[in-house]
XYZ file of C-alpha atoms in Angstrom:
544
model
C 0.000 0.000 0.000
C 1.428 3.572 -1.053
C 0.291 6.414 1.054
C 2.496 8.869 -1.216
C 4.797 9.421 2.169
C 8.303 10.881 2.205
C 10.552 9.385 3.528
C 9.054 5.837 2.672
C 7.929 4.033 5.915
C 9.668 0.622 6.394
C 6.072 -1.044 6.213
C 2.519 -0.082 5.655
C -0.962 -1.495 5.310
C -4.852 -1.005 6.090
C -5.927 -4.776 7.495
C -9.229 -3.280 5.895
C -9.755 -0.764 8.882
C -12.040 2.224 8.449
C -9.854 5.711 8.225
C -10.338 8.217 10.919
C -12.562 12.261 10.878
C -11.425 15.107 12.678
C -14.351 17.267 14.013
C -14.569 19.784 16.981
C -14.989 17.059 19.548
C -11.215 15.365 18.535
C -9.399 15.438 21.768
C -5.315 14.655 22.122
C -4.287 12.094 24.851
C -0.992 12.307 26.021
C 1.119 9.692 27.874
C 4.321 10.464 29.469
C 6.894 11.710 27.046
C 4.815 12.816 24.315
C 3.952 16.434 25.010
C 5.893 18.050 23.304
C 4.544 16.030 20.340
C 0.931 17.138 21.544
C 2.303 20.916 21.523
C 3.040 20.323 18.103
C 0.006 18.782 17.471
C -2.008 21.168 18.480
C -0.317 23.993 17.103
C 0.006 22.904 13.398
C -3.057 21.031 12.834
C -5.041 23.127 15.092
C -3.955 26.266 13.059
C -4.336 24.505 9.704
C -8.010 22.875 10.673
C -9.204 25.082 13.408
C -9.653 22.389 15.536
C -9.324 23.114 19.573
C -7.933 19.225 20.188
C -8.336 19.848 23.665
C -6.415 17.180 26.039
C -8.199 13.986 26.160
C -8.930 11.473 29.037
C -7.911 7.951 29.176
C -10.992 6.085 27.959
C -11.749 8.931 25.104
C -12.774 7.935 21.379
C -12.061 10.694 18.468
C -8.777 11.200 19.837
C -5.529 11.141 18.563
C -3.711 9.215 21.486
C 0.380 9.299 21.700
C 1.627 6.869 23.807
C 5.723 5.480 24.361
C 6.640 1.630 23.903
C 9.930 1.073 25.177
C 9.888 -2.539 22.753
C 10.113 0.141 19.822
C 13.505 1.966 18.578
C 13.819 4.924 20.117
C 13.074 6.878 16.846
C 10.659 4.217 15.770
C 6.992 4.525 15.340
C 3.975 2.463 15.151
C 0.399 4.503 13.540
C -2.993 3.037 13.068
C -6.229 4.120 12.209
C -9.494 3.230 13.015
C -9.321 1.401 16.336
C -11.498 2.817 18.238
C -12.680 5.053 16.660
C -9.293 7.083 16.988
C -5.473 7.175 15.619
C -2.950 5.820 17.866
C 0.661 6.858 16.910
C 3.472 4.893 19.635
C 6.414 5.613 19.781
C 9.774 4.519 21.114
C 10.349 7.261 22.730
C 9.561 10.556 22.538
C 11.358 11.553 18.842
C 9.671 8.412 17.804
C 6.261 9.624 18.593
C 6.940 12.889 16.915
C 8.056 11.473 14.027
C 4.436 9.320 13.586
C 2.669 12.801 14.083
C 4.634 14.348 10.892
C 3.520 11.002 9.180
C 0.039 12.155 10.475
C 0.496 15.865 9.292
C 1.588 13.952 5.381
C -1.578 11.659 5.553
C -4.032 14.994 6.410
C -2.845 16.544 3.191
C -1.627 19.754 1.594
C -3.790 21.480 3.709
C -2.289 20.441 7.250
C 0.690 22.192 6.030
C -1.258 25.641 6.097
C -1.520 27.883 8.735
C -5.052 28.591 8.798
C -8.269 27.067 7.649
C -9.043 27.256 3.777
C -12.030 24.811 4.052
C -13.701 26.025 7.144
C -15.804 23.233 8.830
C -14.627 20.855 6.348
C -13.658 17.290 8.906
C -9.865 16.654 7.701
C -10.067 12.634 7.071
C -6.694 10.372 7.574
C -7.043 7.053 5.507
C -7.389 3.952 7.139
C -3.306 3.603 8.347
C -1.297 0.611 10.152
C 2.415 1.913 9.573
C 5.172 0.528 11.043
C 8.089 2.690 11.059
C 11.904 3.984 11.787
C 15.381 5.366 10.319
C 17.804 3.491 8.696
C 20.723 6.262 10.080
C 20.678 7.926 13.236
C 22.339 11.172 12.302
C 20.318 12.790 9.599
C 21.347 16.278 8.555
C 21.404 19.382 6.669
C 24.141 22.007 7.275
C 23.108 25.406 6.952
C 26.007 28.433 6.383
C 24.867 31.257 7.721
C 28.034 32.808 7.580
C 28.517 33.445 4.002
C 24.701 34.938 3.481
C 23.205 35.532 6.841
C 19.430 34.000 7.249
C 17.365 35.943 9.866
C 16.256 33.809 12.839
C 13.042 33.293 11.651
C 14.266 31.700 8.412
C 16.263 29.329 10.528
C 13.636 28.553 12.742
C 11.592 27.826 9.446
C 14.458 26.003 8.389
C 14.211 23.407 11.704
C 10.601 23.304 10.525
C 11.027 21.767 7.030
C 14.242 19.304 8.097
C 11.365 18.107 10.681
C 9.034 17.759 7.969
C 10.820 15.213 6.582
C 12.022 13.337 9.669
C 15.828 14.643 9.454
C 17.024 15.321 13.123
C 20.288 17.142 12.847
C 20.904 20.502 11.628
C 24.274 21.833 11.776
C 24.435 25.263 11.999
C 27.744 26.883 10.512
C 28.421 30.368 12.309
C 31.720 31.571 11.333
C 33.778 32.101 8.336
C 35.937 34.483 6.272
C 32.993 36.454 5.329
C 31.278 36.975 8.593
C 30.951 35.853 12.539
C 27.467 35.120 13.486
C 26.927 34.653 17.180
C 27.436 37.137 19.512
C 29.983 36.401 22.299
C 29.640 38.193 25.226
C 33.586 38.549 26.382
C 34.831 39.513 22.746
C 31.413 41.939 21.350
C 34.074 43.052 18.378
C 33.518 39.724 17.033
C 30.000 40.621 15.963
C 30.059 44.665 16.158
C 33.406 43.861 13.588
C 33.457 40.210 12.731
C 29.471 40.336 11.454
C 29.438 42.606 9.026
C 31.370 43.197 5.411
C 31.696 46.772 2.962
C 30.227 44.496 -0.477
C 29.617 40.858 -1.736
C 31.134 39.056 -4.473
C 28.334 38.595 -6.653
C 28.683 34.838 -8.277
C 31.323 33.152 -8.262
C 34.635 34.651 -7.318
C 35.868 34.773 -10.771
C 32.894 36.809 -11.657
C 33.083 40.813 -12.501
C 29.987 41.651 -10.255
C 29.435 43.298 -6.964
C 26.706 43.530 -4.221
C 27.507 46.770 -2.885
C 24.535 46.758 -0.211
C 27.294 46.185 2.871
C 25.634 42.500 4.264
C 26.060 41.537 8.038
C 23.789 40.320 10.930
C 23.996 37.854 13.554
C 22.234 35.952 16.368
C 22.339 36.810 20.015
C 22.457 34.681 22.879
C 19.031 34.911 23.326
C 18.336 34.035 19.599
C 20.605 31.210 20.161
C 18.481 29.803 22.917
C 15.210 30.318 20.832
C 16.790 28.270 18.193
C 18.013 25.852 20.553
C 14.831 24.926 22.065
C 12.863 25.268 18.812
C 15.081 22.438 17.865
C 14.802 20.317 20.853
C 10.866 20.707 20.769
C 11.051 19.315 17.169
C 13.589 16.535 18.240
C 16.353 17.992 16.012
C 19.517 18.281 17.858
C 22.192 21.305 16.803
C 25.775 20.938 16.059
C 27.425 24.229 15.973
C 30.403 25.058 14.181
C 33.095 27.558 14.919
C 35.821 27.350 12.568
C 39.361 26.719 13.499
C 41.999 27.099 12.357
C 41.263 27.962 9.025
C 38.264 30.409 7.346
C 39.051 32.855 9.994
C 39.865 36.028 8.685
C 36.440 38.008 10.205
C 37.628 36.573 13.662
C 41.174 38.126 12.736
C 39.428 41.549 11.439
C 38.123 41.650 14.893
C 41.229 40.661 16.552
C 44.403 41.271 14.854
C 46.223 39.704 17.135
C 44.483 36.051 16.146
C 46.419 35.879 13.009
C 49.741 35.829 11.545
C 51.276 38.902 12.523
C 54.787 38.328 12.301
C 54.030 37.704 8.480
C 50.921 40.281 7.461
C 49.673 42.904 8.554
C 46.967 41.824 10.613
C 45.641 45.365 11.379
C 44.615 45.753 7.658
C 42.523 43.334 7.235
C 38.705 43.731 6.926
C 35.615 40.681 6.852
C 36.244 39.071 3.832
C 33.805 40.086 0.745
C 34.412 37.349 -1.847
C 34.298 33.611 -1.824
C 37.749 30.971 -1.982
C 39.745 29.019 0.733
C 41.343 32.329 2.593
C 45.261 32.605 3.553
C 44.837 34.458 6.569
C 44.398 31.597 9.219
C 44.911 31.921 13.035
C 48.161 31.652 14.721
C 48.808 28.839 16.793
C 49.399 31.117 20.004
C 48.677 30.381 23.318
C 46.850 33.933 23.120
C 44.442 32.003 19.798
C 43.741 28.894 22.212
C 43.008 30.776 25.358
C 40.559 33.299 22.912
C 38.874 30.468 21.446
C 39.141 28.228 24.873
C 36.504 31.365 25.795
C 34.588 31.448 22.893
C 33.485 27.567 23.620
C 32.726 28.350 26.676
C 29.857 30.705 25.653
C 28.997 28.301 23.264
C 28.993 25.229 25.155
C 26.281 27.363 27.756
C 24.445 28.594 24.538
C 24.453 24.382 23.458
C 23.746 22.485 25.709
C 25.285 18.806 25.864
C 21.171 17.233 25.924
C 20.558 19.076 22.187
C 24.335 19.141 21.539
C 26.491 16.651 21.967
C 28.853 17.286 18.937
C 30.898 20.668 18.324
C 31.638 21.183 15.295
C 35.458 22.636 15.008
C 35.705 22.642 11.363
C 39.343 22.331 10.335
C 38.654 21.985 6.725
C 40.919 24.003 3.843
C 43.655 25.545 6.039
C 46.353 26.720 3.806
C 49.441 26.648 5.786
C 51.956 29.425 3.802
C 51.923 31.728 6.521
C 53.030 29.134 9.060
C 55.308 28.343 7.135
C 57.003 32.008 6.861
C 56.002 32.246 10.243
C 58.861 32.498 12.880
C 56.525 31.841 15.898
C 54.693 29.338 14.301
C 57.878 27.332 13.163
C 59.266 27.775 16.980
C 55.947 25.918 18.115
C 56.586 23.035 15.671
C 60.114 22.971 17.175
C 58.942 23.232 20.786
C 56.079 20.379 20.357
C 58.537 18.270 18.333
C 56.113 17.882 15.345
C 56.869 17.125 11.863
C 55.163 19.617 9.903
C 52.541 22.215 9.661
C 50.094 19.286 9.199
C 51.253 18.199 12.716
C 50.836 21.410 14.121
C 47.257 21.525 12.793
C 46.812 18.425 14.493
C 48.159 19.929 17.248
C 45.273 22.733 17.730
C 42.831 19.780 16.888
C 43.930 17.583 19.544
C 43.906 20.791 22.113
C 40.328 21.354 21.726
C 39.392 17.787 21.536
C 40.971 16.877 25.306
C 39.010 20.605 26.051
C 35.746 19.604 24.732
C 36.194 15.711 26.141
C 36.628 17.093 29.544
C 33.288 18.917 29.480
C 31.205 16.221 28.202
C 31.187 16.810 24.480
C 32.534 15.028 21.623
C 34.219 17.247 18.698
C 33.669 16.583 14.614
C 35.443 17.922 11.978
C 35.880 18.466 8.021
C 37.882 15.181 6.949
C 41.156 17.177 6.899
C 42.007 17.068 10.854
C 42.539 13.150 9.627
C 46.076 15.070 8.287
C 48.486 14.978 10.888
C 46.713 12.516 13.099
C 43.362 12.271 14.899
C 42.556 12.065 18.302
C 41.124 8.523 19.378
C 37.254 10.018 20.201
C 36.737 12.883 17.599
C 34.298 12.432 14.635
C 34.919 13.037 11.250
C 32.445 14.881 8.502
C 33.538 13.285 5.290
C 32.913 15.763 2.471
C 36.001 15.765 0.158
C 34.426 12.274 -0.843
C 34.389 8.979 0.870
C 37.986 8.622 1.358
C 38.401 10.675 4.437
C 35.027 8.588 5.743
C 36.377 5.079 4.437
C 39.770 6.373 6.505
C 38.527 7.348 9.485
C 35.705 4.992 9.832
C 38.734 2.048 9.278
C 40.539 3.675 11.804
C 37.739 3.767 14.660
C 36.212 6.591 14.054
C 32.746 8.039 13.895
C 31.834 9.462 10.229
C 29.106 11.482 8.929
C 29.188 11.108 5.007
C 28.375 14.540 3.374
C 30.132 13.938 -0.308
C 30.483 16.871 -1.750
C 30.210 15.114 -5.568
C 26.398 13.779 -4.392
C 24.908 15.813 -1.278
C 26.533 19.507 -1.659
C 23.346 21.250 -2.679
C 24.624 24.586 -3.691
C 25.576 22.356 -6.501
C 23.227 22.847 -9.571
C 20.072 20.543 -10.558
C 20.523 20.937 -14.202
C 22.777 21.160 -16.953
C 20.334 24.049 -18.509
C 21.721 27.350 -19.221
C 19.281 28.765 -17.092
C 20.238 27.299 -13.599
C 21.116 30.399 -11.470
C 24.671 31.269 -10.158
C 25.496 26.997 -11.676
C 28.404 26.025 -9.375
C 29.229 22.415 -9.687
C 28.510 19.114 -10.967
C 24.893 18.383 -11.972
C 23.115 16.721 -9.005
C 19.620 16.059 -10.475
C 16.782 15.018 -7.700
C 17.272 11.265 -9.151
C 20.904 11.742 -8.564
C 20.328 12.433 -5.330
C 17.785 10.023 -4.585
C 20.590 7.380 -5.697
C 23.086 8.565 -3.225
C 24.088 5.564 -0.966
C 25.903 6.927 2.253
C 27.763 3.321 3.447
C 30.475 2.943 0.614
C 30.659 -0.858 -0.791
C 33.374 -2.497 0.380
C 33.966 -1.418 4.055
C 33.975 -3.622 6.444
C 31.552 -4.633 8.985
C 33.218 -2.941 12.135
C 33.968 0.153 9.923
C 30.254 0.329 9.108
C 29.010 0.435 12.308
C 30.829 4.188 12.444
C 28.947 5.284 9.719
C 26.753 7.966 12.036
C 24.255 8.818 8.841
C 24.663 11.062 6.407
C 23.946 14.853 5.976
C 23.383 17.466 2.946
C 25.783 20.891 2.984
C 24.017 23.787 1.656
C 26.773 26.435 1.182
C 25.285 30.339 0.905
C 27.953 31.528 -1.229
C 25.655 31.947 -4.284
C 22.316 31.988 -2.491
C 21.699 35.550 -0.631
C 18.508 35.151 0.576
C 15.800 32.354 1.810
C 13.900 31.858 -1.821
C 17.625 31.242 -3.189
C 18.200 28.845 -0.241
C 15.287 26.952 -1.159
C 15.298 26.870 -4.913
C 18.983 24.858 -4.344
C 17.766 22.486 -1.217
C 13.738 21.693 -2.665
C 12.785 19.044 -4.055
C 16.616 17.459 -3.469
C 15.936 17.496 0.231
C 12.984 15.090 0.065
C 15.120 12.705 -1.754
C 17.532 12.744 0.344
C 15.609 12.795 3.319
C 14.437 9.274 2.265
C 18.097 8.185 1.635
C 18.099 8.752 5.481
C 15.475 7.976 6.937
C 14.213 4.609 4.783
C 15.579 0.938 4.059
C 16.525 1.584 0.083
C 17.460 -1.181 -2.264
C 21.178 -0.890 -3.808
C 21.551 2.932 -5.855
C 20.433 1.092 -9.268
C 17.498 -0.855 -8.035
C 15.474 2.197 -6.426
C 11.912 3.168 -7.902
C 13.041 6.505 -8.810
C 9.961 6.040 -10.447
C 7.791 5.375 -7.785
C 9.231 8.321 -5.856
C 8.634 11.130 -8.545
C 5.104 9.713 -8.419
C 4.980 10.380 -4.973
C 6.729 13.743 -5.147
C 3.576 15.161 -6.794
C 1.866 14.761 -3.716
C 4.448 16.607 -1.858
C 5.531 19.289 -4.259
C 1.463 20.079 -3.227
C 2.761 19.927 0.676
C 5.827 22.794 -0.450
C 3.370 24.595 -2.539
C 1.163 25.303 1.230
C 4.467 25.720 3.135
C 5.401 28.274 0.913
C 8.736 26.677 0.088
C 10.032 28.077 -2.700
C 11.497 25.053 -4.606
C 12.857 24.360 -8.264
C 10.010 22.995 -10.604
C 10.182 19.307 -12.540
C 10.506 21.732 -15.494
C 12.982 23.904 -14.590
C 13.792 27.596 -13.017
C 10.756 30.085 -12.937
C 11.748 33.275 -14.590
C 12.129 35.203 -11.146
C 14.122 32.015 -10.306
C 17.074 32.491 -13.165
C 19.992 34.781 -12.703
C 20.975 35.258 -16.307
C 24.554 37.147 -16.242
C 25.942 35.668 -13.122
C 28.586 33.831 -13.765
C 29.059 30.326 -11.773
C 31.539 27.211 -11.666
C 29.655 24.845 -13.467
C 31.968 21.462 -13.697
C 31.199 18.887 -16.448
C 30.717 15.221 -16.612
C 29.737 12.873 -13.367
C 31.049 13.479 -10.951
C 34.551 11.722 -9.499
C 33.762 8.969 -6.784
C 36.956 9.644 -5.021
């Protein structure tokens, strides 16, 4: 039985039950560990409906009773219809239960996705339903960069709305680059009064002739941060923040010259960074740079806390090492550590923060370059030069997150059409996408087992605004979202098929959330950007 669901369920059927009407009368009964599910509940289907759905009592009919069964996988879900005269959604635990209501929300239609009534008085039905349900990975992401186009909070509060729309339950939230520091920390302000804001904005790639001249800036406080934070946690979505180090620095260093390489540049010069590339100006390995950013977690780790946050993301990815090399002080650490190289003094700063974080509870992740040098024994690995860096680390003991660029980076363009906007990268069509297999054939059984999940990257670089943001991550999301969440067949044996038939259901779902998404037949003509000049690379991509 097809119910036209994204992500696929692992099993559904009817066992010829009848379906289930909501009227004024429907009540919500709530066990222990479900209310935040019942919040949600009420919130997004009362809105969409107008329906009260007070609380209900134990014995109550026309309800919609949540309910926890420890037998089920934590995330797992079980939904039926019909049985007395109500739907019962049980869950394994609390995520688990919320995860049957957004199967609930899919089954109600494109108009449970709308925030008020357009059918007053109409009695939303749900088919007659007996899913059984739960996630193939357990770390199912999108990144979001904030830092090269900054979203306002309430687009990243939408943003946690959507991943939970389709059952993904990480969302890393990148914060700092070359081009802009986006949470405010309270024992350095000049990182966001300084670091947050730049003159212009390349405008396409880097190689193009254009300019934004509008200066762009903004950031979050800490009071934003907690907003987001528990917005998160009430969806079941935890956060993995990322503060980069030691590389894509340079609006950290505009703040504070005395972060960088001042015995080479002049630090003092520099500004926020206004175009896109992999930036020389990195921070000096100083005790002054680890006692800075020592501070700077600590803010953070309040801000993200270890329940929603386990992970801190420290970056470490495309950290050009010239000016350590011309360095004095930086070659006089390498001599006083006894290290090898400037690889090994990367490694260095890695392993400092890692024993830092491990001491207060948290686990750091990386880019797949901290592998360079050496990796301490508990960090975590996000492998998105390819799968080598994942098949590495994962080999080695390590806990992987597979984020290919070549498959999942979704600033990368949907079409080989000249009228894709800003095209940077391969062609990663929704099928494409869809076929993306995160566990790489051939790794071994214990190596497996460190394969976290699997998240998307969607890089601002190209996209200033939220309709940009979406036109790149819509439809590709839902594919992906299914890569994640359901049991697939091998890449060549999927119903691509099947799911484009089942898109056309959801597309209907976008249309009432207002997500702004790229058409089966290509860009709208507000959506095209003709004159910006991209990256576009030809050919499949490598599988390196």
């Amino acid at each position: 039985m097809d119910m036209d669901l994204i992500p696929a369920p692992v099993r559904t059927g009817d066992d010829g039950r009848c379906g289930f009407l909501f009227d004024q009368a429907t009540t919500i009964t709530a066990a222990p560990g479900t209310r935040s599910t019942e919040r949600w509940l009420r919130t997004t289907l009362g809105a969409a409906f107008g329906l009260p759905l007070a609380p209900g009592g134990e014995d109550a009919t026309n309800t919609v009773r949540l309910a926890i069964d420890p037998a089920l996988e934590p995330e797992g879900y079980r939904l039926t219809t019909g049985t007395g005269q109500r739907v019962e959604i049980t869950g394994g635990g609390p995520a688990g239960v919320f995860w049957g209501a957004q199967t609930l929300r899919q089954l109600l239609g494109p108009e449970a996705f709308r925030r008020a009534p357009v059918n007053p008085g109409a009695r939303p039905a749900v088919p007659a339903a007996d899913i059984e349900d739960h996630p193939r990975f357990g770390w199912r992401g999108m990144m979001l960069d904030v830092a090269r186009h900054f979203l306002p909070k309430d687009d990243v509060l939408r943003y946690l709305d959507l991943l939970a729309a389709h059952k993904l339950n990480v969302f890393h939230f990148h914060l700092t680059d070359d081009q802009g520091w986006r949470i405010e920390i309270k024992r350095h302000p000049r990182l966001t009064e300084v670091g947050s804001w730049r003159s212009r904005t390349k405008h396409g790639h880097r190689a193009s002739e254009l300019w934004d001249e509008t200066p762009h800036g903004g950031f979050y406080t800490q009071d934003d941060i907690r907003e987001i934070v528990a917005y998160a946690a009430e969806r079941h979505i935890r956060v993995v923040p990322e503060i980069d180090i030691p590389g894509h620095s340079q609006a950290a260093i505009a703040a504070y010259p005395e972060l960088g390489n001042a015995d080479v540049v002049d630090t003092t010069a520099l500004t926020v960074w206004d175009t896109w590339g992999i930036n020389a100006n990195v921070l000096a390995p100083t005790d002054t740079t680890l006692r800075f950013f020592e501070g700077v977690l600590e803010e953070v780790l309040d801000l993200f806390p270890a329940a929603t946050s386990p992970f801190i993301h420290i970056g470490g990815d495309e950290c050009r090492k010239e000016q350590w090399k011309e360095s004095p002080t930086a070659q006089a650490r390498i001599e006083e550590f006894g290290l090898a190289n400037e690889d090994e003094l990367q490694s260095w700063i890695i392993r400092h923060f890692d024993t830092w974080l491990t001491a207060r509870g948290r686990r750091l992740i990386g880019w797949d370059e901290i592998l360079e040098g050496g990796l301490p024994a508990g960090a975590a690995v996000s492998s998105w030069r390819g799968y080598g860096g994942g098949i590495a680390a994962a080999e080695a003991g390590h806990d992987v997150v597979m984020c290919p660029e070549q498959h999942v980076y979704l600033d990368h363009r949907q079409d080989g059409g000249p009228d894709e906007p800003m095209p940077i990268g391969f062609v990663r069509t929704l099928e494409d996408v869809y076929r993306f297999e995160p566990v790489p054939p051939g790794l071994s059984e214990e190596a497996a087992r460190h394969i976290l999940g699997t998240q998307a990257n969607v890089w601002t670089e190209v996209m200033q605004n939220r309709a940009r943001v979406d036109y790149q991550v819509f439809p590709r999301l839902a594919a992906f979202a299914e890569v994640a969440w359901s049991p697939l067949p091998p890449s060549a044996e999927r119903d691509h098929a099947g799911f484009e038939r089942r898109m056309t259901a959801h597309y209907a779902r976008l249309d009432a959330l207002g997500v702004d998404y790229r058409p089966p037949g290509g860009p709208l003509p507000r959506q095209q950007r003709p004159g910006v000049l991209g990256r576009p690379l030809e050919g499949p991509p490598p599988n390196v």
